[in-house]
Short mmCIF file of C-alpha atoms and ligand atoms in Angstrom, two decimals:
data_model
loop_
_atom_site.label_atom_id
_atom_site.label_comp_id
_atom_site.label_asym_id
_atom_site.label_seq_id
_atom_site.Cartn_x
_atom_site.Cartn_y
_atom_site.Cartn_z
CA MET A 253 0.00 0.00 0.00
CA GLU A 254 1.22 3.45 -0.83
CA LYS A 255 1.37 5.73 2.19
CA ILE A 256 -0.87 8.80 2.40
CA LYS A 257 1.04 12.02 1.83
CA MET A 258 0.68 15.31 3.70
CA ALA A 259 1.46 18.53 1.83
CA THR A 260 1.59 20.72 4.95
CA PRO A 261 2.92 19.74 8.37
CA ILE A 262 0.92 19.67 11.58
CA VAL A 263 2.56 20.87 14.77
CA GLU A 264 3.35 17.89 16.99
CA MET A 265 3.74 18.64 20.71
CA ASP A 266 5.12 15.64 22.56
CA GLY A 267 4.54 15.39 26.31
CA ASP A 268 5.15 13.49 29.53
CA GLU A 269 4.91 10.22 31.43
CA MET A 270 2.40 7.53 30.42
CA THR A 271 0.86 9.60 27.64
CA ARG A 272 4.34 10.02 26.10
CA ILE A 273 4.64 6.21 26.02
CA LEU A 274 1.20 5.94 24.38
CA TRP A 275 2.15 8.71 21.94
CA LYS A 276 4.99 6.66 20.50
CA MET A 277 2.92 3.48 20.27
CA ILE A 278 0.13 5.33 18.46
CA LYS A 279 2.64 6.62 15.91
CA ASP A 280 4.35 3.24 15.52
CA TYR A 281 1.23 1.06 15.17
CA LEU A 282 -1.51 3.34 13.90
CA LEU A 283 0.01 6.22 11.95
CA ASP A 284 3.45 5.51 10.49
CA PRO A 285 2.39 2.35 8.60
CA TYR A 286 -0.27 4.33 6.67
CA ILE A 287 0.85 7.95 6.48
CA GLU A 288 4.05 9.69 5.52
CA LEU A 289 3.67 11.75 8.66
CA ASN A 290 4.62 15.35 8.08
CA THR A 291 4.94 17.05 11.45
CA GLU A 292 6.98 19.86 12.92
CA TYR A 293 8.06 18.25 16.18
CA TYR A 294 8.31 20.10 19.51
CA ASP A 295 9.30 18.22 22.63
CA LEU A 296 7.16 19.65 25.44
CA GLY A 297 8.36 16.93 27.83
CA LEU A 298 9.22 18.63 31.13
CA LYS A 299 12.93 17.85 30.82
CA HIS A 300 13.18 19.69 27.50
CA ARG A 301 10.96 22.57 28.66
CA ASN A 302 13.39 23.03 31.53
CA GLU A 303 16.44 22.88 29.24
CA THR A 304 14.95 25.56 26.96
CA ASN A 305 13.64 27.74 29.81
CA ASP A 306 10.18 26.92 28.46
CA GLN A 307 10.98 28.61 25.13
CA VAL A 308 9.95 25.39 23.35
CA THR A 309 6.35 25.89 24.53
CA VAL A 310 6.26 29.43 23.15
CA ASP A 311 7.86 28.26 19.87
CA SER A 312 5.34 25.46 19.49
CA ALA A 313 2.41 27.85 20.00
CA ASN A 314 3.85 30.25 17.42
CA ALA A 315 4.19 27.34 14.99
CA VAL A 316 0.42 26.78 15.32
CA LYS A 317 -0.05 30.31 13.95
CA LYS A 318 1.97 29.24 10.92
CA TYR A 319 0.48 25.79 10.23
CA LYS A 320 -2.98 26.26 11.84
CA VAL A 321 -3.24 22.68 13.16
CA ALA A 322 -1.55 21.03 16.15
CA VAL A 323 -1.78 17.81 18.12
CA LYS A 324 -0.63 17.82 21.74
CA CYS A 325 0.26 15.10 24.21
CA ALA A 326 -0.59 15.63 27.89
CA THR A 327 2.11 17.48 29.80
CA ILE A 328 3.05 17.93 33.43
CA THR A 329 2.14 21.24 35.00
CA PRO A 330 4.93 21.61 37.56
CA ASN A 331 4.22 21.94 41.26
CA ALA A 332 6.67 21.86 44.18
CA ALA A 333 7.02 18.06 43.99
CA ARG A 334 7.83 18.21 40.26
CA VAL A 335 10.45 20.92 40.78
CA GLU A 336 12.28 18.44 42.98
CA GLU A 337 11.59 15.36 40.86
CA TYR A 338 12.91 16.98 37.66
CA ASP A 339 15.41 19.35 39.32
CA LEU A 340 13.72 22.31 37.62
CA LYS A 341 15.28 25.76 37.33
CA GLU A 342 11.82 27.26 37.92
CA MET A 343 8.25 26.15 38.49
CA TRP A 344 7.38 26.57 34.80
CA LYS A 345 3.83 27.62 33.99
CA SER A 346 1.18 25.28 32.63
CA PRO A 347 1.96 24.68 28.93
CA ASN A 348 -1.75 24.72 28.15
CA GLY A 349 -2.04 28.13 29.80
CA THR A 350 0.94 29.46 27.83
CA ILE A 351 -0.39 28.12 24.53
CA ARG A 352 -3.89 29.41 25.22
CA ALA A 353 -2.54 32.86 26.04
CA ILE A 354 -0.66 33.00 22.72
CA LEU A 355 -3.49 31.63 20.56
CA ASP A 356 -6.31 33.35 22.53
CA GLY A 357 -8.54 30.34 22.14
CA THR A 358 -11.52 28.61 23.66
CA VAL A 359 -11.37 24.97 24.74
CA PHE A 360 -14.11 22.63 23.49
CA ARG A 361 -14.50 19.32 25.31
CA ALA A 362 -16.58 16.46 23.98
CA PRO A 363 -17.04 12.84 25.05
CA ILE A 364 -16.41 9.97 22.63
CA VAL A 365 -19.67 8.06 22.57
CA VAL A 366 -19.40 4.28 22.28
CA LYS A 367 -22.02 1.53 22.58
CA GLY A 368 -21.39 -0.30 25.81
CA ILE A 369 -20.23 2.79 27.71
CA GLU A 370 -23.60 4.30 28.49
CA PRO A 371 -24.12 7.81 29.89
CA CYS A 372 -25.79 8.04 33.30
CA VAL A 373 -28.41 10.29 31.72
CA LYS A 374 -30.34 7.75 29.69
CA ASN A 375 -31.71 10.15 27.07
CA TRP A 376 -28.22 11.47 26.12
CA LYS A 377 -27.60 9.82 22.76
CA LYS A 378 -25.08 12.19 21.21
CA PRO A 379 -22.09 14.00 22.70
CA ILE A 380 -22.55 17.31 24.49
CA THR A 381 -19.63 19.62 23.79
CA ILE A 382 -18.78 22.15 26.49
CA ALA A 383 -17.09 25.41 25.49
CA ARG A 384 -15.68 27.15 28.53
CA HIS A 385 -14.70 30.80 28.48
CA ALA A 386 -11.20 30.73 29.90
CA TYR A 387 -10.70 34.32 31.06
CA GLY A 388 -11.74 36.39 34.05
CA ASP A 389 -14.78 36.44 36.35
CA VAL A 390 -14.12 34.84 39.76
CA TYR A 391 -10.83 33.37 38.49
CA LYS A 392 -9.36 36.88 38.37
CA GLY A 393 -11.41 38.30 41.22
CA SER A 394 -10.25 40.41 44.18
CA GLU A 395 -11.75 39.68 47.53
CA MET A 396 -11.91 41.20 50.99
CA LYS A 397 -13.12 40.09 54.36
CA ILE A 398 -15.05 42.98 55.85
CA PRO A 399 -14.30 43.19 59.55
CA GLY A 400 -17.29 45.25 60.63
CA ALA A 401 -19.72 48.07 59.85
CA GLY A 402 -18.79 50.29 56.89
CA LYS A 403 -19.49 51.03 53.25
CA VAL A 404 -18.14 49.09 50.22
CA GLU A 405 -18.19 50.75 46.80
CA LEU A 406 -17.00 49.93 43.29
CA VAL A 407 -14.90 52.84 41.99
CA TYR A 408 -13.80 53.28 38.38
CA THR A 409 -11.24 56.01 37.67
CA ALA A 410 -10.89 56.91 33.98
CA GLU A 411 -7.53 58.00 32.55
CA ASP A 412 -8.64 61.66 32.79
CA GLY A 413 -9.38 61.22 36.48
CA THR A 414 -13.18 61.26 36.29
CA GLN A 415 -14.88 58.68 38.45
CA MET A 416 -17.92 56.42 38.55
CA LYS A 417 -19.10 54.86 41.81
CA GLU A 418 -21.56 52.16 42.65
CA LEU A 419 -22.53 51.12 46.15
CA VAL A 420 -21.97 47.42 46.81
CA HIS A 421 -23.29 47.31 50.36
CA ASN A 422 -23.65 49.29 53.57
CA PHE A 423 -22.33 46.77 56.07
CA THR A 424 -23.72 46.87 59.59
CA GLY A 425 -21.48 43.99 60.69
CA ALA A 426 -18.77 41.67 59.38
CA GLY A 427 -19.05 40.19 55.91
CA ILE A 428 -17.30 39.42 52.65
CA VAL A 429 -16.97 41.13 49.29
CA GLN A 430 -15.68 40.23 45.87
CA GLY A 431 -14.88 42.28 42.78
CA MET A 432 -14.50 40.64 39.40
CA HIS A 433 -14.12 41.69 35.80
CA ASN A 434 -14.05 40.66 32.21
CA VAL A 435 -13.01 42.49 29.05
CA ASN A 436 -15.04 42.88 25.87
CA ALA A 437 -12.18 41.72 23.64
CA SER A 438 -12.04 38.37 25.44
CA ILE A 439 -15.81 37.90 25.34
CA GLU A 440 -15.74 38.71 21.61
CA SER A 441 -13.07 36.08 20.87
CA PHE A 442 -14.97 33.57 22.97
CA ALA A 443 -18.11 34.26 20.94
CA ARG A 444 -16.29 34.01 17.59
CA SER A 445 -14.56 30.75 18.60
CA CYS A 446 -17.94 29.29 19.56
CA PHE A 447 -19.71 30.39 16.39
CA SER A 448 -16.88 29.12 14.15
CA TYR A 449 -16.70 25.79 15.95
CA ALA A 450 -20.48 25.34 15.66
CA LEU A 451 -20.22 25.93 11.91
CA ASP A 452 -17.22 23.67 11.68
CA THR A 453 -18.93 20.76 13.41
CA LYS A 454 -22.48 21.58 12.16
CA GLN A 455 -23.97 21.58 15.64
CA ASN A 456 -26.38 23.99 17.30
CA LEU A 457 -24.85 26.41 19.77
CA TRP A 458 -26.43 27.11 23.17
CA PHE A 459 -25.33 29.94 25.42
CA ALA A 460 -26.70 30.87 28.81
CA THR A 461 -25.99 33.39 31.58
CA LYS A 462 -27.98 34.93 34.44
CA ASP A 463 -28.72 38.22 32.66
CA THR A 464 -32.05 38.75 34.47
CA ILE A 465 -30.16 39.16 37.75
CA SER A 466 -26.85 40.50 36.46
CA LYS A 467 -28.23 43.24 34.24
CA LYS A 468 -24.88 44.76 33.26
CA TYR A 469 -22.26 42.02 33.70
CA ASP A 470 -24.01 38.93 32.34
CA HIS A 471 -26.12 41.05 30.03
CA THR A 472 -22.94 42.20 28.29
CA PHE A 473 -22.08 38.56 27.52
CA LYS A 474 -25.54 38.08 26.05
CA ASP A 475 -25.32 41.28 23.98
CA VAL A 476 -21.82 40.60 22.66
CA PHE A 477 -22.86 37.13 21.47
CA GLN A 478 -26.03 38.47 19.84
CA GLU A 479 -24.28 41.39 18.10
CA ILE A 480 -21.56 39.15 16.66
CA TYR A 481 -24.10 36.55 15.64
CA ASP A 482 -26.31 39.09 13.83
CA ALA A 483 -23.40 40.81 12.08
CA GLU A 484 -21.20 37.86 11.12
CA TYR A 485 -22.83 34.47 11.51
CA GLU A 486 -26.62 34.54 11.06
CA GLU A 487 -26.47 33.86 7.30
CA LYS A 488 -23.78 31.20 7.65
CA PHE A 489 -25.81 29.39 10.31
CA LYS A 490 -28.88 29.42 8.04
CA VAL A 491 -26.90 27.92 5.18
CA ALA A 492 -25.46 25.25 7.50
CA GLY A 493 -28.93 24.48 8.90
CA ILE A 494 -27.91 25.08 12.52
CA GLU A 495 -29.11 27.55 15.12
CA TYR A 496 -27.87 29.78 17.90
CA PHE A 497 -29.99 29.61 21.02
CA TYR A 498 -29.73 31.83 24.11
CA THR A 499 -31.47 31.16 27.40
CA LEU A 500 -31.04 31.60 31.16
CA ILE A 501 -28.48 29.32 32.82
CA ASP A 502 -31.03 27.51 35.03
CA ASP A 503 -33.29 26.93 32.04
CA ALA A 504 -30.29 25.66 30.07
CA VAL A 505 -29.39 23.13 32.77
CA ALA A 506 -32.96 21.78 32.78
CA ARG A 507 -33.01 21.52 28.97
CA VAL A 508 -29.58 19.84 28.85
CA MET A 509 -30.77 17.10 31.20
CA LYS A 510 -33.85 16.47 29.03
CA SER A 511 -32.00 16.68 25.70
CA GLU A 512 -30.54 13.92 23.60
CA GLY A 513 -27.24 15.81 23.19
CA GLY A 514 -25.56 16.69 19.93
CA PHE A 515 -24.96 20.41 20.55
CA ILE A 516 -22.34 22.82 21.86
CA TRP A 517 -22.97 24.43 25.23
CA ALA A 518 -21.04 27.66 25.66
CA CYS A 519 -20.44 28.48 29.31
CA LYS A 520 -19.01 31.40 31.24
CA ASN A 521 -15.81 30.54 33.08
CA TYR A 522 -17.29 29.26 36.34
CA ASP A 523 -20.26 27.54 34.71
CA GLY A 524 -17.86 25.77 32.33
CA ASP A 525 -15.62 24.63 35.17
CA VAL A 526 -18.54 23.06 37.01
CA MET A 527 -20.58 21.79 34.08
CA SER A 528 -17.69 20.19 32.19
CA ASP A 529 -16.94 17.90 35.14
CA MET A 530 -20.62 17.05 35.45
CA VAL A 531 -21.04 16.30 31.75
CA SER A 532 -17.79 14.34 31.43
CA SER A 533 -18.38 12.13 34.45
CA ALA A 534 -21.99 11.52 33.37
CA PHE A 535 -20.72 10.36 29.98
CA GLY A 536 -18.52 7.75 31.61
CA SER A 537 -14.78 8.39 31.66
CA LEU A 538 -12.19 11.13 31.59
CA ALA A 539 -10.15 8.87 29.33
CA MET A 540 -12.89 9.23 26.69
CA MET A 541 -12.95 13.04 26.55
CA THR A 542 -11.43 14.95 23.67
CA SER A 543 -10.37 18.54 23.88
CA VAL A 544 -9.65 21.07 21.17
CA LEU A 545 -8.45 24.64 21.52
CA VAL A 546 -9.98 26.80 18.79
CA SER A 547 -8.68 30.33 18.27
CA PRO A 548 -10.90 33.09 16.85
CA GLU A 549 -8.61 33.12 13.78
CA GLY A 550 -9.33 29.43 13.19
CA TYR A 551 -6.22 27.71 14.58
CA TYR A 552 -6.83 24.29 16.09
CA GLU A 553 -4.92 22.39 18.77
CA TYR A 554 -6.20 18.89 19.56
CA GLU A 555 -5.47 16.91 22.72
CA ALA A 556 -6.91 14.49 25.25
CA ALA A 557 -8.72 16.04 28.22
CA HIS A 558 -6.92 13.85 30.78
CA GLY A 559 -3.44 14.31 32.21
CA THR A 560 -0.23 12.31 31.93
CA VAL A 561 -1.61 9.40 34.02
CA GLN A 562 1.31 9.55 36.43
CA ARG A 563 0.26 6.59 38.57
CA HIS A 564 0.34 4.23 35.56
CA TYR A 565 3.70 5.63 34.47
CA TYR A 566 5.33 4.78 37.78
CA LYS A 567 4.03 1.22 37.40
CA HIS A 568 5.42 1.15 33.87
CA LEU A 569 8.83 2.32 35.14
CA LYS A 570 8.83 -0.54 37.64
CA GLY A 571 8.29 -2.93 34.74
CA GLU A 572 4.68 -3.64 35.69
CA GLU A 573 1.97 -4.01 33.07
CA THR A 574 -0.34 -1.03 32.50
CA SER A 575 -3.78 -0.83 30.98
CA THR A 576 -3.95 2.83 30.05
CA ASN A 577 -6.69 4.03 27.74
CA SER A 578 -5.30 5.69 24.60
CA VAL A 579 -8.65 6.55 22.99
CA ALA A 580 -8.65 10.30 23.70
CA THR A 581 -5.05 10.61 22.49
CA ILE A 582 -5.87 8.66 19.31
CA PHE A 583 -8.82 11.01 18.72
CA ALA A 584 -6.52 13.99 19.21
CA TRP A 585 -4.46 12.66 16.29
CA SER A 586 -7.50 11.84 14.14
CA GLY A 587 -8.95 15.29 14.85
CA ALA A 588 -5.74 17.03 13.80
CA LEU A 589 -5.25 14.86 10.71
CA ARG A 590 -8.86 15.40 9.60
CA LYS A 591 -8.53 19.17 10.04
CA ARG A 592 -5.24 19.13 8.09
CA GLY A 593 -7.05 17.15 5.39
CA GLU A 594 -9.91 19.67 5.29
CA LEU A 595 -7.62 22.68 5.03
CA ASP A 596 -5.43 21.05 2.36
CA GLU A 597 -8.34 19.35 0.54
CA ASN A 598 -6.62 16.04 1.17
CA LYS A 599 -9.51 13.56 0.97
CA GLU A 600 -7.38 10.49 1.70
CA LEU A 601 -6.15 11.98 4.95
CA MET A 602 -9.71 12.84 6.03
CA GLU A 603 -10.87 9.31 5.22
CA PHE A 604 -7.97 7.88 7.17
CA ALA A 605 -8.99 9.93 10.22
CA ASP A 606 -12.53 8.52 9.96
CA LYS A 607 -11.25 4.96 9.65
CA LEU A 608 -8.92 5.37 12.61
CA GLU A 609 -11.83 6.54 14.78
CA GLN A 610 -14.16 3.81 13.50
CA SER A 611 -11.55 1.11 14.20
CA THR A 612 -11.05 2.44 17.71
CA ILE A 613 -14.78 2.48 18.45
CA ARG A 614 -15.25 -0.98 16.89
CA THR A 615 -12.51 -2.43 19.06
CA ILE A 616 -14.36 -1.36 22.20
CA GLU A 617 -17.80 -2.29 20.87
CA GLU A 618 -16.48 -5.79 20.07
CA GLY A 619 -15.53 -6.11 23.73
CA TYR A 620 -11.78 -5.33 23.68
CA MET A 621 -10.86 -2.49 26.01
CA THR A 622 -8.61 -1.17 28.74
CA LYS A 623 -9.33 -1.70 32.42
CA ASP A 624 -10.90 1.70 33.09
CA LEU A 625 -13.66 0.92 30.56
CA ALA A 626 -14.00 -2.75 31.47
CA VAL A 627 -15.18 -1.76 34.96
CA ILE A 628 -17.97 0.48 33.64
CA THR A 629 -19.08 -1.22 30.42
CA THR A 630 -22.48 -2.83 29.90
CA ILE A 631 -20.84 -5.32 27.50
CA GLU A 632 -20.70 -8.78 29.10
CA ASN A 633 -17.33 -10.46 29.68
CA PRO A 634 -15.14 -7.78 28.11
CA THR A 635 -11.54 -8.68 27.27
CA VAL A 636 -9.18 -6.46 29.27
CA LEU A 637 -6.08 -5.53 27.27
CA ASN A 638 -2.88 -3.86 28.34
CA SER A 639 -1.84 -0.50 26.90
CA GLU A 640 0.02 -1.96 23.95
CA GLU A 641 -2.39 -4.83 23.20
CA PHE A 642 -5.27 -2.37 22.97
CA ILE A 643 -3.46 -0.26 20.36
CA LYS A 644 -2.52 -3.43 18.47
CA ALA A 645 -6.17 -4.55 18.53
CA ILE A 646 -7.11 -1.26 16.89
CA ALA A 647 -4.32 -1.71 14.34
CA GLU A 648 -5.71 -5.14 13.36
CA ARG A 649 -9.10 -3.61 12.60
CA LEU A 650 -7.56 -0.62 10.87
P1 NAP B 718 -4.64 12.26 35.14
O1 NAP B 718 -3.37 12.07 34.44
O2 NAP B 718 -5.79 12.71 34.29
O3 NAP B 718 -5.03 10.91 35.87
C1 NAP B 718 -5.85 10.81 37.01
C2 NAP B 718 -6.40 9.39 37.13
O4 NAP B 718 -7.47 9.22 36.21
C3 NAP B 718 -5.40 8.31 36.79
O5 NAP B 718 -4.58 7.98 37.88
C4 NAP B 718 -6.31 7.19 36.33
O6 NAP B 718 -6.94 6.56 37.41
C5 NAP B 718 -7.39 7.96 35.59
N1 NAP B 718 -7.04 8.17 34.17
C6 NAP B 718 -6.83 9.35 33.53
N2 NAP B 718 -6.57 9.16 32.24
C7 NAP B 718 -6.60 7.83 32.03
C8 NAP B 718 -6.39 6.99 30.90
N3 NAP B 718 -6.09 7.53 29.71
N4 NAP B 718 -6.49 5.66 31.04
C9 NAP B 718 -6.80 5.12 32.23
N5 NAP B 718 -7.01 5.85 33.34
C10 NAP B 718 -6.91 7.19 33.25
O7 NAP B 718 -4.50 13.34 36.29
P2 NAP B 718 -3.36 13.50 37.42
O8 NAP B 718 -2.79 12.17 37.78
O9 NAP B 718 -4.02 14.33 38.44
O10 NAP B 718 -2.25 14.36 36.75
C11 NAP B 718 -1.03 13.84 36.24
C12 NAP B 718 -0.29 14.95 35.55
O11 NAP B 718 -1.02 15.38 34.42
C13 NAP B 718 -0.06 16.18 36.42
O12 NAP B 718 1.32 16.49 36.43
C14 NAP B 718 -0.86 17.27 35.74
O13 NAP B 718 -0.17 18.49 35.78
C15 NAP B 718 -0.97 16.78 34.34
N6 NAP B 718 -2.19 17.22 33.59
C16 NAP B 718 -2.02 17.60 32.31
C17 NAP B 718 -3.10 17.95 31.53
C18 NAP B 718 -2.86 18.36 30.10
O14 NAP B 718 -1.74 18.37 29.64
N7 NAP B 718 -3.89 18.67 29.39
C19 NAP B 718 -4.39 17.89 32.07
C20 NAP B 718 -4.54 17.46 33.39
C21 NAP B 718 -3.43 17.13 34.15
P3 NAP B 718 -6.37 5.25 38.16
O15 NAP B 718 -5.02 5.63 38.66
O16 NAP B 718 -7.36 5.02 39.22
O17 NAP B 718 -6.30 4.14 37.13
MG1 MG B 719 -12.43 22.14 37.35
#
């Protein structure tokens, strides 16, 4: 068989621990035999990030601006223990945070739906994709404990010195207060990323806030979305046969539970934090969640939603067998290859991405899976495979 060719590279960001081991196996068994892989390789493994003073992370993000498509392996976000373990010069920042800051994107998370791994919510038939706004609100808030009686005000001082004031509360005793903000530019990119991703995946887009209570703050989110939709996307949505739907957050939650899925749910920062964990655990497993960072300019970075699976890696280092689920990492590759195919009009590459996903799903549906799925599946007597056997079982079907 002649291997599939790629005219333009994708940016490949290698990572850490168990997912780095899976990364190599995926390339060896599932990609290299079929594709003349054309990637620009960046080693985001912690050792190399430390050697380059984290420059490699910045370089890899800038490469995404050039090639538009990236695939990323899970990486360690250093904490005190990692500084010691890897003898780090500094506690380097989260690579995902660095990349997101450079590309200004929104993260979309969606479960991989497979027969035999049934969602807890029985009417959910199709994936629900959560888009979480990743800037501001309580995550950049300032807080105070109020010791006793007194007045709290919001004060805005313009560059020319003029002021606006708003009373928060006249305290008669002790209490607490919080100030938070967002910026229109960030809300606008969030909106554009959501509208483009909805068009890209031909799914309806839902957005919800509490604008009836928060008449300026949340209402601005609602208005920004509506203005951008009316000016830039309404026609495109009509042509694609999809819709944009705004409602109140509590109404949205009720409708989500009653829905059959198959849409994108755009959430403010806090709502996205909370709801993405609810949706992903209800769908079954963190190891079955995909994640893609979409920038408002249309750059795409695909990855798995889970981390480096440290506990399994330590077992692997001791020579013990692991049964680590590679599905989300495989789907990161298929997502990136399909997008590359779309942008380059490379039909063979797009078809390969479909086949890779179908083979992966078939493997599980035929009862061959890793341990994490075997304990939750409704399939009787599943065959539990180790990390490598599972990838080989997919390769056989591929
Ligand atoms: P984790 O790697 O997501 O793993 C947590 C636990 O979830 C595992 O111990 C395992 O449970 C289960 N699990 C997750 N993925 C699995 C898979 N593919 N197959 C089977 N089981 C899976 O989270 P963590 O252990 O808290 O974090 C490890 C490192 O990952 C940290 O250094 C963190 O900074 C990093 N991280 C990176 C990213 C990213 O790059 N996007 C995201 C999150 C965390 P059992 O042990 O019970 O089998
Ligand atoms: Mg969270």
